[in-house]
Amino acid sequence: MLLDHLVSDAIPNQHGLEAWQALIRAHATLMRQLATDLVENVGLTLGDFDVLAQLGQAGGELRISDLAAQAYSSRSGMTRRIDRLVDEGLVTRANSDADGRGVVVALTEAGVARLAEAAPVHLRRVSELFV
């Protein structure tokens, strides 16, 4: 009941409230389906795919701080995700040549191949479910 009161104060228009609720449900459903499809068809999580895609869009490498800000992953989860992707041979991690303090994550040849395998699956489903 408390939430109902807070929501009605913030969004007094019933049509607006229904539109917002529909957006939340649609987003959750879409993301869940895209995540499931990637795991089932390629064996890659949506978060891992997003890291590979962000790196691919950036020309193959990014500072880990920039990657964490852009990727579909929390900052705290990014280090563990990168550790796993390094173990799988999909990315490398190295200190930045620029200042030695930053960490740069880069796609490996295997990472590029995995991205090339996963992207069509993901994009086909985005097209079918969203576009």
Coordinates of C-alpha atoms in Angstrom, one line a residue:
M1 CA 0.0 0.0 0.0
L2 CA 2.8 2.4 0.8
L3 CA 4.3 2.0 -2.7
D4 CA 0.8 2.6 -4.3
H5 CA 0.6 5.9 -2.5
L6 CA 4.1 6.9 -3.5
V7 CA 3.6 6.0 -7.1
S8 CA 0.2 7.8 -7.3
D9 CA 1.8 10.9 -5.9
A10 CA 4.7 10.8 -8.4
I11 CA 2.6 9.6 -11.4
P12 CA -1.0 10.7 -10.9
N13 CA -2.0 9.9 -14.5
Q14 CA -3.2 6.3 -14.8
H15 CA -2.2 6.1 -18.5
G16 CA 1.3 7.2 -17.5
L17 CA 1.5 4.7 -14.8
E18 CA 0.3 1.9 -17.1
A19 CA 2.9 2.9 -19.7
W20 CA 5.7 2.9 -17.2
Q21 CA 4.7 -0.5 -15.9
A22 CA 4.4 -1.9 -19.4
L23 CA 7.9 -0.5 -20.2
I24 CA 9.4 -2.2 -17.1
R25 CA 7.8 -5.5 -17.9
A26 CA 8.8 -5.3 -21.6
H27 CA 12.4 -4.5 -20.7
A28 CA 12.6 -7.3 -18.2
T29 CA 11.1 -9.8 -20.7
L30 CA 13.3 -8.7 -23.5
M31 CA 16.5 -8.8 -21.5
R32 CA 15.7 -12.2 -20.0
Q33 CA 15.0 -13.6 -23.5
L34 CA 18.1 -12.1 -25.1
A35 CA 20.2 -13.5 -22.2
T36 CA 18.6 -17.0 -22.4
D37 CA 19.1 -17.1 -26.2
L38 CA 22.8 -16.3 -26.0
V39 CA 23.5 -18.9 -23.3
E40 CA 21.5 -21.6 -25.1
N41 CA 22.8 -20.9 -28.6
V42 CA 26.4 -19.7 -28.0
G43 CA 27.1 -20.5 -24.3
L44 CA 27.9 -16.9 -23.6
T45 CA 26.2 -14.7 -21.0
L46 CA 24.7 -11.4 -22.0
G47 CA 27.1 -9.6 -19.7
D48 CA 30.1 -11.4 -21.3
F49 CA 28.8 -10.6 -24.8
D50 CA 28.4 -7.0 -23.9
V51 CA 32.0 -6.8 -22.7
L52 CA 33.2 -8.3 -26.0
A53 CA 30.9 -6.1 -28.0
Q54 CA 32.0 -2.9 -26.2
L55 CA 35.6 -3.9 -26.9
G56 CA 34.8 -4.6 -30.5
Q57 CA 33.1 -1.2 -30.9
A58 CA 36.1 0.5 -29.4
G59 CA 38.5 -1.0 -31.9
G60 CA 39.6 -4.0 -29.7
E61 CA 40.6 -2.5 -26.4
L62 CA 39.5 -0.2 -23.6
R63 CA 40.7 0.9 -20.2
I64 CA 38.8 -1.2 -17.6
S65 CA 37.3 1.9 -16.0
D66 CA 35.8 2.9 -19.3
L67 CA 34.6 -0.6 -20.0
A68 CA 33.0 -0.8 -16.6
A69 CA 31.2 2.5 -17.2
Q70 CA 29.9 1.3 -20.6
A71 CA 29.2 -2.4 -20.2
Y72 CA 26.1 -4.2 -19.0
S73 CA 27.8 -5.1 -15.7
S74 CA 28.4 -3.5 -12.3
R75 CA 31.8 -2.1 -11.5
S76 CA 32.3 -4.6 -8.8
G77 CA 31.4 -7.5 -11.1
M78 CA 33.7 -6.3 -13.9
T79 CA 36.9 -7.5 -12.4
R80 CA 35.5 -11.0 -11.9
R81 CA 34.0 -11.0 -15.4
I82 CA 37.4 -9.9 -16.9
D83 CA 39.2 -12.6 -14.8
R84 CA 36.8 -15.2 -16.3
L85 CA 37.2 -13.9 -19.8
V86 CA 41.0 -13.9 -19.4
D87 CA 40.8 -17.5 -18.2
E88 CA 38.7 -18.4 -21.3
G89 CA 41.3 -16.7 -23.5
L90 CA 38.8 -14.2 -24.9
V91 CA 40.5 -11.1 -23.6
T92 CA 43.9 -10.0 -22.2
R93 CA 44.5 -7.5 -19.4
A94 CA 47.6 -5.3 -19.2
N95 CA 48.8 -2.2 -17.4
S96 CA 48.3 0.9 -19.5
D97 CA 51.4 2.1 -21.3
A98 CA 50.3 5.7 -20.8
D99 CA 50.6 6.0 -17.1
G100 CA 51.1 2.5 -15.7
R101 CA 48.2 2.9 -13.3
G102 CA 45.3 2.0 -15.5
V103 CA 44.4 -1.4 -16.8
V104 CA 43.6 -2.0 -20.5
V105 CA 41.5 -5.0 -21.6
A106 CA 41.8 -6.2 -25.2
L107 CA 40.1 -8.8 -27.3
T108 CA 42.2 -11.8 -28.3
E109 CA 41.8 -13.6 -31.7
A110 CA 39.6 -16.1 -29.8
G111 CA 37.5 -13.2 -28.4
V112 CA 37.0 -11.7 -31.9
A113 CA 36.0 -15.2 -33.1
R114 CA 33.5 -15.6 -30.2
L115 CA 32.1 -12.1 -30.8
A116 CA 31.7 -12.9 -34.5
E117 CA 29.8 -16.1 -33.5
A118 CA 27.6 -14.5 -30.9
A119 CA 26.7 -11.2 -32.6
P120 CA 24.5 -12.6 -35.4
V121 CA 22.6 -14.7 -32.8
H122 CA 22.1 -11.7 -30.6
L123 CA 21.3 -9.2 -33.3
R124 CA 18.8 -11.6 -35.0
R125 CA 16.9 -11.9 -31.7
V126 CA 17.0 -8.2 -31.2
S127 CA 15.5 -7.7 -34.6
E128 CA 12.8 -10.4 -34.0
L129 CA 11.9 -9.3 -30.5
F130 CA 12.4 -5.6 -30.5
V131 CA 12.9 -4.0 -34.0

